[in-house]
PDB file of C-alpha atoms and ligand atoms in Angstrom:
ATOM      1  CA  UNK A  18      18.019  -1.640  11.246  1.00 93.00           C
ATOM      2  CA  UNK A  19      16.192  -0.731   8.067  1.00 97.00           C
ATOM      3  CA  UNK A  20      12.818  -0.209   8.584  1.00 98.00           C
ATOM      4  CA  UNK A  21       9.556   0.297   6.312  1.00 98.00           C
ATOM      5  CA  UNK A  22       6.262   1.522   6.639  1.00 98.00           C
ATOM      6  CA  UNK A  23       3.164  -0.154   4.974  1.00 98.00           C
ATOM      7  CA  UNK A  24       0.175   2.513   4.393  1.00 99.00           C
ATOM      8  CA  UNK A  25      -3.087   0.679   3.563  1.00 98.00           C
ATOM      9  CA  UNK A  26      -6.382   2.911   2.193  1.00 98.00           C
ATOM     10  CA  UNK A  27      -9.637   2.537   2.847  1.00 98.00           C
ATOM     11  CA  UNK A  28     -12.124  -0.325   2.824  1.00 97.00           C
ATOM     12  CA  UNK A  29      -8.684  -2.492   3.186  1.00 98.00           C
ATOM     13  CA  UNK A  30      -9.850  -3.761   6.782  1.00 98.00           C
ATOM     14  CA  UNK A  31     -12.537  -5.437   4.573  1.00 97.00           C
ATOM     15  CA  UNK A  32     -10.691  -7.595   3.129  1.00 97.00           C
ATOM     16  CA  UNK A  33     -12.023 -11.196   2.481  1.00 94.00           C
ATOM     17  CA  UNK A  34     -15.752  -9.972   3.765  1.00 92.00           C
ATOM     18  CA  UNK A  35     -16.782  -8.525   0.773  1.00 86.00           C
ATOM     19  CA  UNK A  36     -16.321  -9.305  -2.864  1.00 90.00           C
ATOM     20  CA  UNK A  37     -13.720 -12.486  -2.801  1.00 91.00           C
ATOM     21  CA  UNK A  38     -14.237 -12.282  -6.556  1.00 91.00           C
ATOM     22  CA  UNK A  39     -12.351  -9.623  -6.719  1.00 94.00           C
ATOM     23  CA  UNK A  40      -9.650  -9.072  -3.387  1.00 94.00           C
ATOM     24  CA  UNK A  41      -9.620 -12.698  -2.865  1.00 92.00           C
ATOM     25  CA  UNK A  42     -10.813 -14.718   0.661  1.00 95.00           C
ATOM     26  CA  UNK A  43      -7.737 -13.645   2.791  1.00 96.00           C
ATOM     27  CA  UNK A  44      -8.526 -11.417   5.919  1.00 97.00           C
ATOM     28  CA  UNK A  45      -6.595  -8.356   6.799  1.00 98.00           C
ATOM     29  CA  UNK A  46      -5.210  -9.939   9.780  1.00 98.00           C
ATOM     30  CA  UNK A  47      -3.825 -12.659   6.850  1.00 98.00           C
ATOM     31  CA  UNK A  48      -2.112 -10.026   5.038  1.00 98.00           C
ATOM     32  CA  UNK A  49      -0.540  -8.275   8.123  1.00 98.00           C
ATOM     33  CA  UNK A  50       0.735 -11.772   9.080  1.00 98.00           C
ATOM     34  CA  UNK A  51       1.752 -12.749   5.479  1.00 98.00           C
ATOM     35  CA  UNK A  52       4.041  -9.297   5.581  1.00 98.00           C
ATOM     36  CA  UNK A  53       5.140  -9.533   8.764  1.00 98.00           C
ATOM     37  CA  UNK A  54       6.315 -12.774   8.545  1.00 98.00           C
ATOM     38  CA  UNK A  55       8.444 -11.413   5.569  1.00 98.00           C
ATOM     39  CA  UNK A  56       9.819  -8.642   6.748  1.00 98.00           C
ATOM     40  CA  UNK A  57      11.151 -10.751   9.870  1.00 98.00           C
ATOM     41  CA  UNK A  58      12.760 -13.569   7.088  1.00 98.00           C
ATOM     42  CA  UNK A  59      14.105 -10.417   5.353  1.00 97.00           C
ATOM     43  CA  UNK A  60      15.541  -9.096   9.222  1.00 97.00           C
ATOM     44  CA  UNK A  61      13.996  -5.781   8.647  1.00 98.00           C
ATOM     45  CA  UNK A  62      11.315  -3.805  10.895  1.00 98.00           C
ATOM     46  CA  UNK A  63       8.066  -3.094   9.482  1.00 98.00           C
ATOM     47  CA  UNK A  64       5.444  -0.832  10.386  1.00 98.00           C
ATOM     48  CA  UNK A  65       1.719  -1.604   9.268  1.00 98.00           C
ATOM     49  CA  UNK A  66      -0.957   1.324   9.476  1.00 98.00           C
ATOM     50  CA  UNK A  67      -4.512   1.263   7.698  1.00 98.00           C
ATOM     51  CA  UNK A  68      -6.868   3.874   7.828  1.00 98.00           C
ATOM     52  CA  UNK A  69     -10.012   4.601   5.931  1.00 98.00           C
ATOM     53  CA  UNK A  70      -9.243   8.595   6.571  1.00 98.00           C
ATOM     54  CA  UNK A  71      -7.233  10.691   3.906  1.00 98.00           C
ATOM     55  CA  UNK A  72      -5.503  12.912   6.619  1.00 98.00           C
ATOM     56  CA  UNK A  73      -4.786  10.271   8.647  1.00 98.00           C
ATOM     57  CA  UNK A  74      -2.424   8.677   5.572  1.00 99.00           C
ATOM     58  CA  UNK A  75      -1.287  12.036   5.460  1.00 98.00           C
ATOM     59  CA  UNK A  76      -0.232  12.105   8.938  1.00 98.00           C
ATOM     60  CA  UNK A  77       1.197   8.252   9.149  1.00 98.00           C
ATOM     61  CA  UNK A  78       3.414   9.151   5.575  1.00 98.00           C
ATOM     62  CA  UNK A  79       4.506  12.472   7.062  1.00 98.00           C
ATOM     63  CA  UNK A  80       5.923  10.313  10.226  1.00 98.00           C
ATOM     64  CA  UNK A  81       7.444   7.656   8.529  1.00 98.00           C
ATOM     65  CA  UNK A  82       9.721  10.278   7.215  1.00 97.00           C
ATOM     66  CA  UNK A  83      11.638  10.854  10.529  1.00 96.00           C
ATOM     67  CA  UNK A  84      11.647   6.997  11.135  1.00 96.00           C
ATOM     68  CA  UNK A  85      11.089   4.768   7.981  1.00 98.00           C
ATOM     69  CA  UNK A  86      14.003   4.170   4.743  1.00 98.00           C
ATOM     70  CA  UNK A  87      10.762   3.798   2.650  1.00 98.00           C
ATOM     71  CA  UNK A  88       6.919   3.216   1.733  1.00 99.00           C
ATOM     72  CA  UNK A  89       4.873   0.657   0.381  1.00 99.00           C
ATOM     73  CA  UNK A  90       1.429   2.410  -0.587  1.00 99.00           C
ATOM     74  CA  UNK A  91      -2.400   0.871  -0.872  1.00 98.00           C
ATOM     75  CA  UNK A  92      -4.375   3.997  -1.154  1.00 98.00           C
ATOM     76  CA  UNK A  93      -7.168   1.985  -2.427  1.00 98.00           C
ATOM     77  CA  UNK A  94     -10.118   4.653  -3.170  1.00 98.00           C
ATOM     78  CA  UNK A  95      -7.531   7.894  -2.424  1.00 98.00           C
ATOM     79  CA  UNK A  96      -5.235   6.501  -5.257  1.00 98.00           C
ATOM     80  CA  UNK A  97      -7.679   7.981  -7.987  1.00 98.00           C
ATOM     81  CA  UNK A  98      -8.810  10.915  -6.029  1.00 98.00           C
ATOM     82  CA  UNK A  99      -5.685  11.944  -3.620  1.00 98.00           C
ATOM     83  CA  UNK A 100      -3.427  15.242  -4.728  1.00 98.00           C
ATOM     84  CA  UNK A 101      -2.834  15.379  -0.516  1.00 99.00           C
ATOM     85  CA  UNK A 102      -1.590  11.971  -0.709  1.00 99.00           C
ATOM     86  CA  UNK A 103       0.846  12.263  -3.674  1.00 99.00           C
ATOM     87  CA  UNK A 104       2.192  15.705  -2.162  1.00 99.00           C
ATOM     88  CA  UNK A 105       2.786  13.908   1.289  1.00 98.00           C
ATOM     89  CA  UNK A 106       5.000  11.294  -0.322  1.00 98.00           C
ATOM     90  CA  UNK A 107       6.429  13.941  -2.366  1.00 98.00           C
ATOM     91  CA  UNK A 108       7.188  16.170   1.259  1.00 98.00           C
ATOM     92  CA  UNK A 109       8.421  12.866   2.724  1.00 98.00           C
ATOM     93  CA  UNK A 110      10.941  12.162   0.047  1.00 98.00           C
ATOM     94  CA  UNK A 111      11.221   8.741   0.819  1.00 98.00           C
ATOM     95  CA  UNK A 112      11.270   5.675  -1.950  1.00 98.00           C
ATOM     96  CA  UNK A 113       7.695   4.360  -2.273  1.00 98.00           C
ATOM     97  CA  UNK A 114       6.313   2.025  -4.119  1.00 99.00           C
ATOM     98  CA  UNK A 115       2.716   1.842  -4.655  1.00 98.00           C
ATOM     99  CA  UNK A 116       0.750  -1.808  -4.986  1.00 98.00           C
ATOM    100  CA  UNK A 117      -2.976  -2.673  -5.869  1.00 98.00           C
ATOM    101  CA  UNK A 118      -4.145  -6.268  -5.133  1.00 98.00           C
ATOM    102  CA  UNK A 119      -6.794  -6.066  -8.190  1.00 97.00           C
ATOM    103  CA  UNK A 120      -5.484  -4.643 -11.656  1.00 98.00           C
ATOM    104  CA  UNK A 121      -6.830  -1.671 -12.189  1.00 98.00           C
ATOM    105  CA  UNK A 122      -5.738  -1.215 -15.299  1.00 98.00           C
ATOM    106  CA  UNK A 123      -8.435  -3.720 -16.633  1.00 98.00           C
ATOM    107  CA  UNK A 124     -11.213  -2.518 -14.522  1.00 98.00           C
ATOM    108  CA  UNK A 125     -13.343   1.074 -14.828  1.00 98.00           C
ATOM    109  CA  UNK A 126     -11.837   3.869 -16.294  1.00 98.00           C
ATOM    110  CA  UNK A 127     -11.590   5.740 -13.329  1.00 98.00           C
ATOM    111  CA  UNK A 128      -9.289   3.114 -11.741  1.00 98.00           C
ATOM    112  CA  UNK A 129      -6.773   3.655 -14.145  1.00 98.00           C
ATOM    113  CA  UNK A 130      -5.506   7.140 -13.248  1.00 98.00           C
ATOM    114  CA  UNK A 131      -3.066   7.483 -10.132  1.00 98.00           C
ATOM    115  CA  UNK A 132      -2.000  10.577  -8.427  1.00 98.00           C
ATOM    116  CA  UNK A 133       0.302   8.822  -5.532  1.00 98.00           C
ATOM    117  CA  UNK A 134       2.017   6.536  -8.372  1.00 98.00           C
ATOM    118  CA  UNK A 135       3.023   9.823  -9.936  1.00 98.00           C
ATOM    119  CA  UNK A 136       5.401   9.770  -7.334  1.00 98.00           C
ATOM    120  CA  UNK A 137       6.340   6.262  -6.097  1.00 98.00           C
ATOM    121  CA  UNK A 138       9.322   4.451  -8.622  1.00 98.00           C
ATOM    122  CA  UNK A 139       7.004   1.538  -8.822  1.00 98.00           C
ATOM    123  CA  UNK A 140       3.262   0.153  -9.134  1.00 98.00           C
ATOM    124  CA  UNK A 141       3.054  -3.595  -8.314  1.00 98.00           C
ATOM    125  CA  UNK A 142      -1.082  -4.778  -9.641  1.00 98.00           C
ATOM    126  CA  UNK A 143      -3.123  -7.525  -9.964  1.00 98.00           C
ATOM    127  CA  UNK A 144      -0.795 -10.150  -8.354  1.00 97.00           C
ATOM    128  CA  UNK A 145      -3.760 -10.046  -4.913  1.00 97.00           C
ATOM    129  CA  UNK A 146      -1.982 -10.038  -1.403  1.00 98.00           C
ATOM    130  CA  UNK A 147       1.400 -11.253  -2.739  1.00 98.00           C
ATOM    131  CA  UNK A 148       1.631  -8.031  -4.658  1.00 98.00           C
ATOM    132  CA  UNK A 149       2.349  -6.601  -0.847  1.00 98.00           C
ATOM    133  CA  UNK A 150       5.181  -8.899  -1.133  1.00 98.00           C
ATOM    134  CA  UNK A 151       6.487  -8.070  -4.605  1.00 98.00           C
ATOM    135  CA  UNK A 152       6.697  -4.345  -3.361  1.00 98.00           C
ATOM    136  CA  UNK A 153       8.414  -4.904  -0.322  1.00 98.00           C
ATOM    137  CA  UNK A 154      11.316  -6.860  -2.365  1.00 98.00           C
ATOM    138  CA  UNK A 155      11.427  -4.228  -4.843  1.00 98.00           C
ATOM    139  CA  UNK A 156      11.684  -1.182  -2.439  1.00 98.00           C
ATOM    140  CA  UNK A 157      14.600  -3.229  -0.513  1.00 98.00           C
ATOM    141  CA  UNK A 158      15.992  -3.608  -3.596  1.00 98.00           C
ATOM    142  CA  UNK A 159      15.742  -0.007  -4.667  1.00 98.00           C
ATOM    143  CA  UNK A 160      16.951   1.004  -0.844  1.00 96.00           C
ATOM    144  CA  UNK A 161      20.270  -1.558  -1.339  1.00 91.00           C
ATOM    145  CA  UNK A 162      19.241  -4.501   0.956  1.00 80.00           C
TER     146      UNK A 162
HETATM  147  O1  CA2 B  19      -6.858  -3.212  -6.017  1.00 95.59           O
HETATM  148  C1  CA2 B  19      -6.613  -2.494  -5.055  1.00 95.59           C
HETATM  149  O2  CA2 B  19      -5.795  -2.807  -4.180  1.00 95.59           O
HETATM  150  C2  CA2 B  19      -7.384  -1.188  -4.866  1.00 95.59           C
HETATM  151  O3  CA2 B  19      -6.486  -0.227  -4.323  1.00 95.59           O
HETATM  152  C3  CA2 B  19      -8.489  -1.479  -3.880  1.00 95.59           C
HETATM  153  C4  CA2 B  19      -9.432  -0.315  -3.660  1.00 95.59           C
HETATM  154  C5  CA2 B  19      -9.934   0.254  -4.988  1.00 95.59           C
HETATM  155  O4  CA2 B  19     -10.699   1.417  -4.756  1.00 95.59           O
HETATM  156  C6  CA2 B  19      -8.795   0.583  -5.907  1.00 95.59           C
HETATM  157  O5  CA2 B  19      -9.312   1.048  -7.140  1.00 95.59           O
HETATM  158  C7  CA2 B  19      -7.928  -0.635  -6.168  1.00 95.59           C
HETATM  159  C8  CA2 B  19     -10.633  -0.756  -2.824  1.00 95.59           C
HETATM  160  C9  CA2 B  19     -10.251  -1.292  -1.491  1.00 95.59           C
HETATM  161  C10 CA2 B  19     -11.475  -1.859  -0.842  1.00 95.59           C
HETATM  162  O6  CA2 B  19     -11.172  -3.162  -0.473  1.00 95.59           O
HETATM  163  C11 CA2 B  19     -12.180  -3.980  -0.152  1.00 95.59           C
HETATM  164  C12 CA2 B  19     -11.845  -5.255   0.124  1.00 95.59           C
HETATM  165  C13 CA2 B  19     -12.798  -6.160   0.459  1.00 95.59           C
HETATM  166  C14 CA2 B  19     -14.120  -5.777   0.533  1.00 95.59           C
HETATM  167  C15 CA2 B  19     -14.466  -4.475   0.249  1.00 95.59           C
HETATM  168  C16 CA2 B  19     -13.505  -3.566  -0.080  1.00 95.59           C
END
């Protein structure tokens, strides 16, 4: 069965606590549900970390390659700041595809650099939760499903 992994940055475990203005009023419970419930519709196995520590993305992306047929990427904060991040994707050699629920493009300057999306064959932004969703299609897409 194809499986994916879902690697969520920092902060993410905040979701719809703090500033609804700008990651909307859904919980991260929601957004594990919302995905789950795709994945299952899609008959594929999905594996949901978060973690608001850089080495332990480095770890979970290092595992999923001996297990996962791809990544979906939120490093939130570690997307502007993480070389250790891009070079585990890069070491895992898996298709990833990175997503941002806000568009960073349109927001500070320092937003709009990426080191993981150097890497990943896609960045999915500004669509909020559903972006997750977007993503997920794509990288099946990309992986033949
Ligand atoms: O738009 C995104 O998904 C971001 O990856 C979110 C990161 C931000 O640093 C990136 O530039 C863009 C921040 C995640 C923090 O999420 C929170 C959610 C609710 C409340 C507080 C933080």
């Amino acid at each position: 069965m194809t499986r994916i992994m879902i690697v969520n940055g920092p902060n993410l475990n905040m979701l719809g606590r703090r500033e609804p203005d700008i990651y909307g009023h859904q919980t991260y419970a929601d957004l594990i549900k919302m995905i789950s419930r795709h994945c299952q519709e899609k008959g594929i196995d999905v594996k949901i970390m978060q973690s608001n520590h850089e080495g332990a993305l480095v770890d979970a992306i290092q595992q999923a390659a001996d297990y996962c047929d791809g990544i979906v990427i939120n490093p939130a904060a570690y997307t502007h700041t993480s070389v250790a991040i891009l070079d585990a994707l890069k070491a895992a050699a898996l298709p990833a595809v990175e997503v941002h629920i806000s568009d960073v493009d349109s927001r500070e300057e320092f937003r709009h650099l990426s080191y993981p999306g150097m890497y990943c064959f896609k960045t999915v932004k500004g669509e909020g939760l559903a972006g997750y969703l977007t993503a997920i299609d794509a990288l099946l897409a990309k992986i033949g499903l």
